Short mmCIF file of C-alpha atoms in Angstrom, two decimals:
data_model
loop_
_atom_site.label_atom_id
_atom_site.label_comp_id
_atom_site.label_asym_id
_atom_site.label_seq_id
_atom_site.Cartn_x
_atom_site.Cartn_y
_atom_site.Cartn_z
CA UNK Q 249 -60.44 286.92 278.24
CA UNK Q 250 -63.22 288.78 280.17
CA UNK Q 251 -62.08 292.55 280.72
CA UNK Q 252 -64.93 292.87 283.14
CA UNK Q 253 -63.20 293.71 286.48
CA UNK Q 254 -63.55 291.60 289.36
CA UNK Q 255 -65.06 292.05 292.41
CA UNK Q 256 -63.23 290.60 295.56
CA UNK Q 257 -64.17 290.74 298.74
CA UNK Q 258 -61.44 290.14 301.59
CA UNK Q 259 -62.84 288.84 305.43
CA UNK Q 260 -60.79 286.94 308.28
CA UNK Q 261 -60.17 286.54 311.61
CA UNK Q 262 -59.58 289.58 313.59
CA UNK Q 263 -55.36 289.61 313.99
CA UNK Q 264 -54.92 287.71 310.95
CA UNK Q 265 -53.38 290.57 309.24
CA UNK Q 266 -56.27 291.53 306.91
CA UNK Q 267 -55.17 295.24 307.22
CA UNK Q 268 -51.64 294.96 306.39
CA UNK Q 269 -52.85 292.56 303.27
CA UNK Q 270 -54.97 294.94 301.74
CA UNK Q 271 -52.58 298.20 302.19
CA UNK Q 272 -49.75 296.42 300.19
CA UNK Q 273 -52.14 295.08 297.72
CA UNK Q 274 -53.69 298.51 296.79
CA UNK Q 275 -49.96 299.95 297.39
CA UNK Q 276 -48.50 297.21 294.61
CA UNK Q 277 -51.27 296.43 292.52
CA UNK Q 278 -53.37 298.41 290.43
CA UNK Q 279 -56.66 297.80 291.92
CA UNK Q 280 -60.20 300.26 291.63
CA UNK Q 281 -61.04 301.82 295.18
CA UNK Q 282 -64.47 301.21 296.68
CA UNK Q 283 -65.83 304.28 298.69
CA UNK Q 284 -67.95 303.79 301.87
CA UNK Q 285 -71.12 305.55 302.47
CA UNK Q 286 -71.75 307.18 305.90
CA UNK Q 287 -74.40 308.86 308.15
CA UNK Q 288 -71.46 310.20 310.29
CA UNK Q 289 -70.08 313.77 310.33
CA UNK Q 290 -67.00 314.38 308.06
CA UNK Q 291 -63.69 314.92 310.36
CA UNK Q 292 -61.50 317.50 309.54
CA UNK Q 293 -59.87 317.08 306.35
CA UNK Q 294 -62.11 314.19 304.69
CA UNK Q 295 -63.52 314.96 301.87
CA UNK Q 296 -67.08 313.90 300.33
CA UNK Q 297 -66.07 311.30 298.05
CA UNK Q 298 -63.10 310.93 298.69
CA UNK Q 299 -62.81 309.05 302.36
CA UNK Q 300 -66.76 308.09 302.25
CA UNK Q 301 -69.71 309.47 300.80
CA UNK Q 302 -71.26 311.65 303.77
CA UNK Q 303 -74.94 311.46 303.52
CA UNK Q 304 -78.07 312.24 305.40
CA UNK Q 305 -79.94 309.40 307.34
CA UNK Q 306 -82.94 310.37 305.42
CA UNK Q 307 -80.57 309.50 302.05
CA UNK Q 308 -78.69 306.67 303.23
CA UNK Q 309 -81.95 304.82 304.22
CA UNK Q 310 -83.90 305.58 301.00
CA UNK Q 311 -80.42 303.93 299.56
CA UNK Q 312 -81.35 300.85 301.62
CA UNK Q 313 -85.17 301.07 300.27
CA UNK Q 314 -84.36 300.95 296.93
CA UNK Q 315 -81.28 298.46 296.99
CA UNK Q 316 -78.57 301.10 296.16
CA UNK Q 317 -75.97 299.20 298.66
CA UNK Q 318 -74.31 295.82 298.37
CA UNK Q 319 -74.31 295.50 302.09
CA UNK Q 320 -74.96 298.08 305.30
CA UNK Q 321 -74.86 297.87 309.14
CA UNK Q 322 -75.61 300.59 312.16
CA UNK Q 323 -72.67 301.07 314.32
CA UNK Q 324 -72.77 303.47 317.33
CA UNK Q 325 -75.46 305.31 316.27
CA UNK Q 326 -74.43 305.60 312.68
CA UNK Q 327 -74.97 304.02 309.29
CA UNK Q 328 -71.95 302.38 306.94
CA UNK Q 329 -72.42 300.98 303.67
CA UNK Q 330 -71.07 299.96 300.41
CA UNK Q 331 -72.53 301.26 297.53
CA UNK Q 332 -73.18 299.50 294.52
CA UNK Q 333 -73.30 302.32 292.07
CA UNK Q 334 -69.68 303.52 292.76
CA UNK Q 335 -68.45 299.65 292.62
CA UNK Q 336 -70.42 298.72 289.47
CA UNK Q 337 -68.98 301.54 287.55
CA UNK Q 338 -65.44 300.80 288.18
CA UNK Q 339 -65.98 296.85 287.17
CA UNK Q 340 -67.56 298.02 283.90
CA UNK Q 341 -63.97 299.74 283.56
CA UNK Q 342 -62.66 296.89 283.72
CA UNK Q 343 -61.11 297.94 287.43
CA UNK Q 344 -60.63 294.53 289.77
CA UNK Q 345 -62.55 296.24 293.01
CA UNK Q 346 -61.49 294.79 296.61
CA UNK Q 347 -63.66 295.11 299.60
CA UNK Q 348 -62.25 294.53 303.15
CA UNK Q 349 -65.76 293.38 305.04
CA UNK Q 350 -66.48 291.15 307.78
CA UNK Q 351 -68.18 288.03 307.15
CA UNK Q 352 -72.22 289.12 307.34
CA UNK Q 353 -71.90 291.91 305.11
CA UNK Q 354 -69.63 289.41 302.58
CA UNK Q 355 -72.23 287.29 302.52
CA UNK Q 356 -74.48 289.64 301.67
CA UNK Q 357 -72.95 291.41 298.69
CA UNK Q 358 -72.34 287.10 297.28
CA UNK Q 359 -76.15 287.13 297.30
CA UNK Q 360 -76.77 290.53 295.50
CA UNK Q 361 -73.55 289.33 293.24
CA UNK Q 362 -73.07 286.37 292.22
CA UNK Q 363 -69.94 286.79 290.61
CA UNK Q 364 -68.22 288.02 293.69
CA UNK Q 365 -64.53 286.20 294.58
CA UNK Q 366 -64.53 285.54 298.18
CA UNK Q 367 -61.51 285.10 300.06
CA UNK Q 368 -61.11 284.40 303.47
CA UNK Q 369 -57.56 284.93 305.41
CA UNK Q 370 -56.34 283.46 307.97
CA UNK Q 371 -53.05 282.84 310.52
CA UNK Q 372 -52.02 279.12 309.44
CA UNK Q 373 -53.61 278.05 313.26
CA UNK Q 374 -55.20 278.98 316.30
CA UNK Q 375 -52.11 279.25 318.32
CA UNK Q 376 -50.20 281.56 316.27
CA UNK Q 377 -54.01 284.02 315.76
CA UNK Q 378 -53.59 283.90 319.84
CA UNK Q 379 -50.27 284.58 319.77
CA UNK Q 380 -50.39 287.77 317.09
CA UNK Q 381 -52.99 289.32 319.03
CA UNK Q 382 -50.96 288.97 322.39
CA UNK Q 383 -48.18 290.43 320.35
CA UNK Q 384 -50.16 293.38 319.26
CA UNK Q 385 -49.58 294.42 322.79
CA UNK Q 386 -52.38 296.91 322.86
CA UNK Q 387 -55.31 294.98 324.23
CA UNK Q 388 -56.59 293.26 327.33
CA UNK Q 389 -56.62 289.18 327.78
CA UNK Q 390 -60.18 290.10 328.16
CA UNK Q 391 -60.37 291.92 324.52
CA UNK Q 392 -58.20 289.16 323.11
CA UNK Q 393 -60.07 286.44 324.76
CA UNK Q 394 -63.75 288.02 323.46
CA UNK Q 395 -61.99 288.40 319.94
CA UNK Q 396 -61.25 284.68 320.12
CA UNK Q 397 -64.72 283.85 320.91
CA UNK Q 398 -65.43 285.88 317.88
CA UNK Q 399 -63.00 284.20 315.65
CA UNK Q 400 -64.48 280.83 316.70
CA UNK Q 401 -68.39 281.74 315.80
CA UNK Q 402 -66.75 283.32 312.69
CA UNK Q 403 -64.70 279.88 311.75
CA UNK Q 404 -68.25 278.15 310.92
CA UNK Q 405 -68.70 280.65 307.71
CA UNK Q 406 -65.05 279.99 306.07
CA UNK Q 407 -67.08 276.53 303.80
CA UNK Q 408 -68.99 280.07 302.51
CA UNK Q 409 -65.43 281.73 300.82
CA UNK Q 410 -64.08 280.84 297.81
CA UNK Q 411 -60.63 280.32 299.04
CA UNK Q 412 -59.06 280.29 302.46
CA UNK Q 413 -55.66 282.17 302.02
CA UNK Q 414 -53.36 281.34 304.55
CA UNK Q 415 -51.15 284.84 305.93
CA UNK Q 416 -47.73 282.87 306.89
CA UNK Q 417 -45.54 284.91 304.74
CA UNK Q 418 -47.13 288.58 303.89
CA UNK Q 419 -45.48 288.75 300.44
CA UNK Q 420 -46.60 285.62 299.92
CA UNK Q 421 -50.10 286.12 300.89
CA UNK Q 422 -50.31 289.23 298.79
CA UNK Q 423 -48.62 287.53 295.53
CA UNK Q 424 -51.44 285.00 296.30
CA UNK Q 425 -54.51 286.82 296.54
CA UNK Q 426 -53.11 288.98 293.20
CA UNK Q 427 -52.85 285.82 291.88
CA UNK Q 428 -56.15 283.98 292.47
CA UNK Q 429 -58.00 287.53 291.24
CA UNK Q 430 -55.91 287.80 287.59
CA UNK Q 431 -56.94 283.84 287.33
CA UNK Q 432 -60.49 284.56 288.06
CA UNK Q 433 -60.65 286.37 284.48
CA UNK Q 434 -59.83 283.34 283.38
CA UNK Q 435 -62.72 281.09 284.61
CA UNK Q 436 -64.80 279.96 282.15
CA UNK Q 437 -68.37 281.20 284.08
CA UNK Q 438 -66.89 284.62 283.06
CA UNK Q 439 -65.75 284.38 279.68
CA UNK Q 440 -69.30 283.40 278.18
CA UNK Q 441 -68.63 285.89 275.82
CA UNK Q 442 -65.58 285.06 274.55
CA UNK Q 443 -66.45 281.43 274.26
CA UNK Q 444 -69.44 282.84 272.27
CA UNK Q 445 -66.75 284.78 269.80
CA UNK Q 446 -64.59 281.66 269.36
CA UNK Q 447 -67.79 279.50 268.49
CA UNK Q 448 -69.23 281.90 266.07
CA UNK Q 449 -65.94 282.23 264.28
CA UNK Q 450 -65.33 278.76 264.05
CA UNK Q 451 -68.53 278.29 263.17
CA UNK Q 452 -68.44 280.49 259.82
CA UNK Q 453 -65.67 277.64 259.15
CA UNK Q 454 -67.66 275.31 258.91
CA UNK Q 455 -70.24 277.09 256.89
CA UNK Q 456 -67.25 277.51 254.22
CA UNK Q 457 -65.97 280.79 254.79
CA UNK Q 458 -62.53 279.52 255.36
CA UNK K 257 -53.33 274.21 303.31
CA UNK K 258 -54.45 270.96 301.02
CA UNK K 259 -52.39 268.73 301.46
CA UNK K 260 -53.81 266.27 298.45
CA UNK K 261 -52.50 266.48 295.25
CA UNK K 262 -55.02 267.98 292.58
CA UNK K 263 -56.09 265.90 289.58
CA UNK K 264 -55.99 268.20 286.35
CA UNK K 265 -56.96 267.58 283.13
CA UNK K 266 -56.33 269.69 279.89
CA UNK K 267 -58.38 269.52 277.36
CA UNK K 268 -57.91 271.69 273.81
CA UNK K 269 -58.60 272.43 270.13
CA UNK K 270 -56.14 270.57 267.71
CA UNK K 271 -53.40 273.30 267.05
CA UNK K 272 -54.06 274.71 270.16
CA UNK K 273 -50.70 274.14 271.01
CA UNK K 274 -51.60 271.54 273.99
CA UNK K 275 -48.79 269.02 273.49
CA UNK K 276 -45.78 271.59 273.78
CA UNK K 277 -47.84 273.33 277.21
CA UNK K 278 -47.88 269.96 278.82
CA UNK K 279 -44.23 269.06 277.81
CA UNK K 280 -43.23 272.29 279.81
CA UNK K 281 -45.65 272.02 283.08
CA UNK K 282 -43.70 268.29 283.08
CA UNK K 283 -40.23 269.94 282.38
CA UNK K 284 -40.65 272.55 284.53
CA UNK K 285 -42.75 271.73 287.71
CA UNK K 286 -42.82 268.26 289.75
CA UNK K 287 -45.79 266.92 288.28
CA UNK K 288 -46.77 263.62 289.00
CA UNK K 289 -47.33 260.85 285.88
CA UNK K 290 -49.87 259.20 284.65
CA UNK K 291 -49.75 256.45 283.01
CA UNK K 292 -52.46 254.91 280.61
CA UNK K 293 -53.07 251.40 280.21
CA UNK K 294 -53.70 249.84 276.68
CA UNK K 295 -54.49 246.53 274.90
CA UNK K 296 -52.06 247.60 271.79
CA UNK K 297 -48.69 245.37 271.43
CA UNK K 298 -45.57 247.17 273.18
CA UNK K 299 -43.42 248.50 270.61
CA UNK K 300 -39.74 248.28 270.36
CA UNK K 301 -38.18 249.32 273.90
CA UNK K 302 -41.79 250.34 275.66
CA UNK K 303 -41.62 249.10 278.82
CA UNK K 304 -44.95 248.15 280.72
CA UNK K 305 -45.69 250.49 283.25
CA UNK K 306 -43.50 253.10 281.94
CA UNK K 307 -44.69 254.66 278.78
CA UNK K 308 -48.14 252.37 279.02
CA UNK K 309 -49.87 249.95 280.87
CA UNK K 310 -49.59 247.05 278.28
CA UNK K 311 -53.11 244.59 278.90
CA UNK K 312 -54.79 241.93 277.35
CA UNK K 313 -58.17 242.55 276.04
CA UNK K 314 -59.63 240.23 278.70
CA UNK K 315 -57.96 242.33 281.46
CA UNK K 316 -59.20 245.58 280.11
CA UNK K 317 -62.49 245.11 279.81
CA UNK K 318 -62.45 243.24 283.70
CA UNK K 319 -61.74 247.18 284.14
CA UNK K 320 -63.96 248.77 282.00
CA UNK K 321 -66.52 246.44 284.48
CA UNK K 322 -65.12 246.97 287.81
CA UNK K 323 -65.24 250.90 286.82
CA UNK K 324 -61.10 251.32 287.50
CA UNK K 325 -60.95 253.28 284.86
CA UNK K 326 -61.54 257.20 284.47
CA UNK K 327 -62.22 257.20 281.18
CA UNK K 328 -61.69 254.78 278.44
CA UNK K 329 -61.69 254.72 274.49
CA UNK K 330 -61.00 252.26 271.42
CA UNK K 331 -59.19 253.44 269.09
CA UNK K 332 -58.10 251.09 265.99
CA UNK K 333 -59.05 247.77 266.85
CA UNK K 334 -57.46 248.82 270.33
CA UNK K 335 -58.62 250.20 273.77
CA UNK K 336 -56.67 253.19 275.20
CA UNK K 337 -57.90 254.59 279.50
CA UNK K 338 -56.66 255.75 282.40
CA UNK K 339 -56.44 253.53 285.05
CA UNK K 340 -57.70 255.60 288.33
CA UNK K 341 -55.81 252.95 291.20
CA UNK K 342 -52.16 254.83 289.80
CA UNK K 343 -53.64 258.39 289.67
CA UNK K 344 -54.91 258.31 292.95
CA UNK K 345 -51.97 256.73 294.66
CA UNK K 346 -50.14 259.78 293.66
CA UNK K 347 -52.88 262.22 294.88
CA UNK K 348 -52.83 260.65 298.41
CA UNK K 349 -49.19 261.02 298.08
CA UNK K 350 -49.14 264.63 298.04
CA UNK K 351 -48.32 264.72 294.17
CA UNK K 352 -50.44 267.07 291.32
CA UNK K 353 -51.61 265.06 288.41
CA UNK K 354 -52.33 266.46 284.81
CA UNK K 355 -53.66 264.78 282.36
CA UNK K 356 -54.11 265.24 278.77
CA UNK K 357 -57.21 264.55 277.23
CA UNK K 358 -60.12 265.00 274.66
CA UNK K 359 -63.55 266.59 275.78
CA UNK K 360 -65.36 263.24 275.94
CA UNK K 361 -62.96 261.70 278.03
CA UNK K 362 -62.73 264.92 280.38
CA UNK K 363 -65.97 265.16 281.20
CA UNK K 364 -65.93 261.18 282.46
CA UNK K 365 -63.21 261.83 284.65
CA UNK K 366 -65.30 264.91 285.84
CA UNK K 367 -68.34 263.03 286.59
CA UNK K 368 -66.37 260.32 288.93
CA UNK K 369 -63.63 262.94 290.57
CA UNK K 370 -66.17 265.73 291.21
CA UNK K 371 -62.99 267.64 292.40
CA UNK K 372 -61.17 267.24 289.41
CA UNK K 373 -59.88 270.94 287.73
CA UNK K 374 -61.07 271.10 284.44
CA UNK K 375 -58.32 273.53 282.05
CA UNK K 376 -59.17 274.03 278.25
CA UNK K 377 -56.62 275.50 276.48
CA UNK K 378 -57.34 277.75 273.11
CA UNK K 379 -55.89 280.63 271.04
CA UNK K 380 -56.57 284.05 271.32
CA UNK K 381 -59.11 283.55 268.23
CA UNK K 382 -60.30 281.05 265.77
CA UNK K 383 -58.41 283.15 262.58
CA UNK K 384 -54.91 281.85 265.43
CA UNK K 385 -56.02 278.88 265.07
CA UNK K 386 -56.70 278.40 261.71
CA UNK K 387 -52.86 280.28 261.09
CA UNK K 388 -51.31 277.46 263.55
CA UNK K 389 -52.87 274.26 261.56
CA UNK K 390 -51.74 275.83 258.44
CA UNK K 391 -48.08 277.07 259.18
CA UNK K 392 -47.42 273.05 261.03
CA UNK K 393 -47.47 272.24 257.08
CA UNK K 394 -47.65 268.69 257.49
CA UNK K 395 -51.69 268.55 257.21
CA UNK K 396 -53.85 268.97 253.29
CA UNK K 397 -56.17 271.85 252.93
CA UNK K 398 -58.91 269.10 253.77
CA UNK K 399 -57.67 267.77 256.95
CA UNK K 400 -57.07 271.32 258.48
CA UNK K 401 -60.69 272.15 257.71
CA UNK K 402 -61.74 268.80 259.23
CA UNK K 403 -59.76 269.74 262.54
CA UNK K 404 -61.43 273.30 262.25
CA UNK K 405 -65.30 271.83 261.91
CA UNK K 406 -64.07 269.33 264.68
CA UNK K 407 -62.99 272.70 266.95
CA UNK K 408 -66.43 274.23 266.43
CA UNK K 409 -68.29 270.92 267.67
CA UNK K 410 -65.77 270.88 270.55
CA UNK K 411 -66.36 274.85 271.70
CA UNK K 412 -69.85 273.91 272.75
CA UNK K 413 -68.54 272.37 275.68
CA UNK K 414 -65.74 275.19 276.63
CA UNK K 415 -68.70 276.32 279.46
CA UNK K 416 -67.81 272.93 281.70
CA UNK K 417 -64.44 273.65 281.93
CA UNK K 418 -63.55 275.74 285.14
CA UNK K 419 -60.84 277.55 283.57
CA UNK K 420 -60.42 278.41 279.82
CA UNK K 421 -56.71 279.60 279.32
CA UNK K 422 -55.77 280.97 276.42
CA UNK K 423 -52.22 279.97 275.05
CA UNK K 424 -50.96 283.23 273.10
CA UNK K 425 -47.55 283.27 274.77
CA UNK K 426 -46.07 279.81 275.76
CA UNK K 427 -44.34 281.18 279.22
CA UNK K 428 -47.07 283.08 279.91
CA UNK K 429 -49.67 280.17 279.59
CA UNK K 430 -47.65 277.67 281.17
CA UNK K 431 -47.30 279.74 284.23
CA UNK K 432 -50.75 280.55 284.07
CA UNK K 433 -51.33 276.58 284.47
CA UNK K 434 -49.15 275.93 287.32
CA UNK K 435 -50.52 279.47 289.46
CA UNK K 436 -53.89 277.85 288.87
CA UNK K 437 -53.13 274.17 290.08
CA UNK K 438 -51.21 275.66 292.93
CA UNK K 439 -53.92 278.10 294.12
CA UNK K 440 -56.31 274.87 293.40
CA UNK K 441 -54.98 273.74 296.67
CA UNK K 442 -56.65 276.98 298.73
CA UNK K 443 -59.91 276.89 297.64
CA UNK K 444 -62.02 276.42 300.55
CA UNK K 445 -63.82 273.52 299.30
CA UNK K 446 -60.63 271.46 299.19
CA UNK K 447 -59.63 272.52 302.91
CA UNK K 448 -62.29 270.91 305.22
CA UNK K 449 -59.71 269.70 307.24
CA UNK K 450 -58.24 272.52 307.65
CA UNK K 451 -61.14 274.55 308.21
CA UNK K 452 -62.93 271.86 310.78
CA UNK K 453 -58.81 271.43 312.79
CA UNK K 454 -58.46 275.62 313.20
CA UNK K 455 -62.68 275.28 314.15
CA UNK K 456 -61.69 272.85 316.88
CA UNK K 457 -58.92 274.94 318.30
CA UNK K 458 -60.52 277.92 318.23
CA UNK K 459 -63.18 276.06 320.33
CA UNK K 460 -61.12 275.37 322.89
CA UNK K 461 -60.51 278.81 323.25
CA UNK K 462 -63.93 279.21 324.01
CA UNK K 463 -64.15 276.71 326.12
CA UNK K 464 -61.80 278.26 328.03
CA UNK K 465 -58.64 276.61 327.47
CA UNK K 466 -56.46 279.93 326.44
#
């Protein structure tokens, strides 16, 4: 089966829980790490390569020229990115990669990659999204109200994702979405090789060599 | 989540051990039948609608016409299908179907159940399956390299499969099957309903009803 590592990229609605998803997955599975590229200023303690790649504007945007990144945005002044180089390298390891990015730069890095898995996760309605973000207890009815709004705009791109993976149960939702990525080896669009193998050899069958 | 049962049908080299995966996805998981309709006599203790649809010629081939069947075959003097008006009772009823069939037939039901899952099951490598026809020792020299040139016409179409699982370790395979029907039920293009009803209340949100 393909030993190619799969690249997955994880979006959903603000409050569904993305966060806590992807922590236990990279805390229980053994999944490659994708590092973020940056214009801003290290903090204390992060290291280049490590937290993000810290680079110059006049780097990150010749990385935009020429391609380098699977998706980027400005935010407050800075640039953020994904580069493809770091990502590419760890697939060809065979390393299953998973990227937590909203639903623009998602659909961006399914253009650039074909391949990508994209999963989409969600609260199992609108009520209980409402509800978990009340809970939170650290935001304004305004803040939850405007992420709402946001969740609603964002609802017309879920037909884009592979799969809509419903957070009810968080063990279950990360058993899930391990899962649907170990299955993906399996899907016949990426084992062209193998079925290649398997044809060849039964091919020199039927030539005689039996 | 997808309420719907999924239709899936496994497909396989001879001596891919097919027969003994399906008897444990039915053993071990609520599966729901199907049941084939033929125009060959009932033998001893067959009872119609139970191990076959027993049907005169006539009726059959009123079938074959008013396209109720999903695919269809004759086979010794007799015709062998699979009616579709059973099947999809038990889809709208919630229930998974599997079926068990050759390529030919597979790709029928394909083409008139777009959303049908498509499994092919084969051995690590052709030299596996080669060992497995030999060490049944029921079959000459001659008809085990009949079932081998037979494989090698049939691995051309392994690419319209969705899945190609590979049945090395019984357990592991049959599991394999049943994550994959299960996690069927998330992908996004199976959830409309789900996607448009959470669409709708988040839009009432907007509109202000919070």
């Amino acid at each position: 089966m393909s030993k190619k590592g799969i690249l997955t990229v994880v979006s959903g609605f603000s409050g569904a829980g993305k966060g806590t998803v992807m922590k236990e997955l990279l805390n229980q599975f053994d999944y490659g790490l994708s590092i973020s590229a940056t214009t801003r200023a290290p903090r204390q303690g992060e290291i280049d390569g490590k937290e993000y790649f810290f680079l110059t504007r006049d780097k990150f945007e010749s990385m935009i020229e020429q391609n380098q990144l699977f998706e980027w945005a400005e935010y407050v002044g800075n640039y953020y990115g994904t580069p493809k180089k770091y990502v590419e390298e760890q697939l060809e390891l065979g390393k299953n990669v998973i990227l937590e990015i909203e639903i623009q730069g998602a659909l961006k890095v399914k253009e650039q990659f074909e391949d990508a898995l994209l999963l989409f996760i969600t609260p199992p309605n609108a009520e209980e999204l409402k509800k978990r973000l009340i809970n939170r207890g650290t935001e304004t009815i305004e803040t939850i109200q405007k992420r709402l709004i946001r969740a609603s705009e964002e609802a017309e791109y879920m037909n884009c994702y592979d799969y809509i993976v419903v957070n009810d149960d968080l063990k279950a939702c990360v058993e899930q979405i391990n899962q649907i990525i170990m299955n993906e080896h399996s899907k016949s669009s990426k084992n062209k090789e193998f079925i290649k193998e398997i044809s060849n050899e039964l091919e020199a069958f039927k030539r005689g060599e039996f």
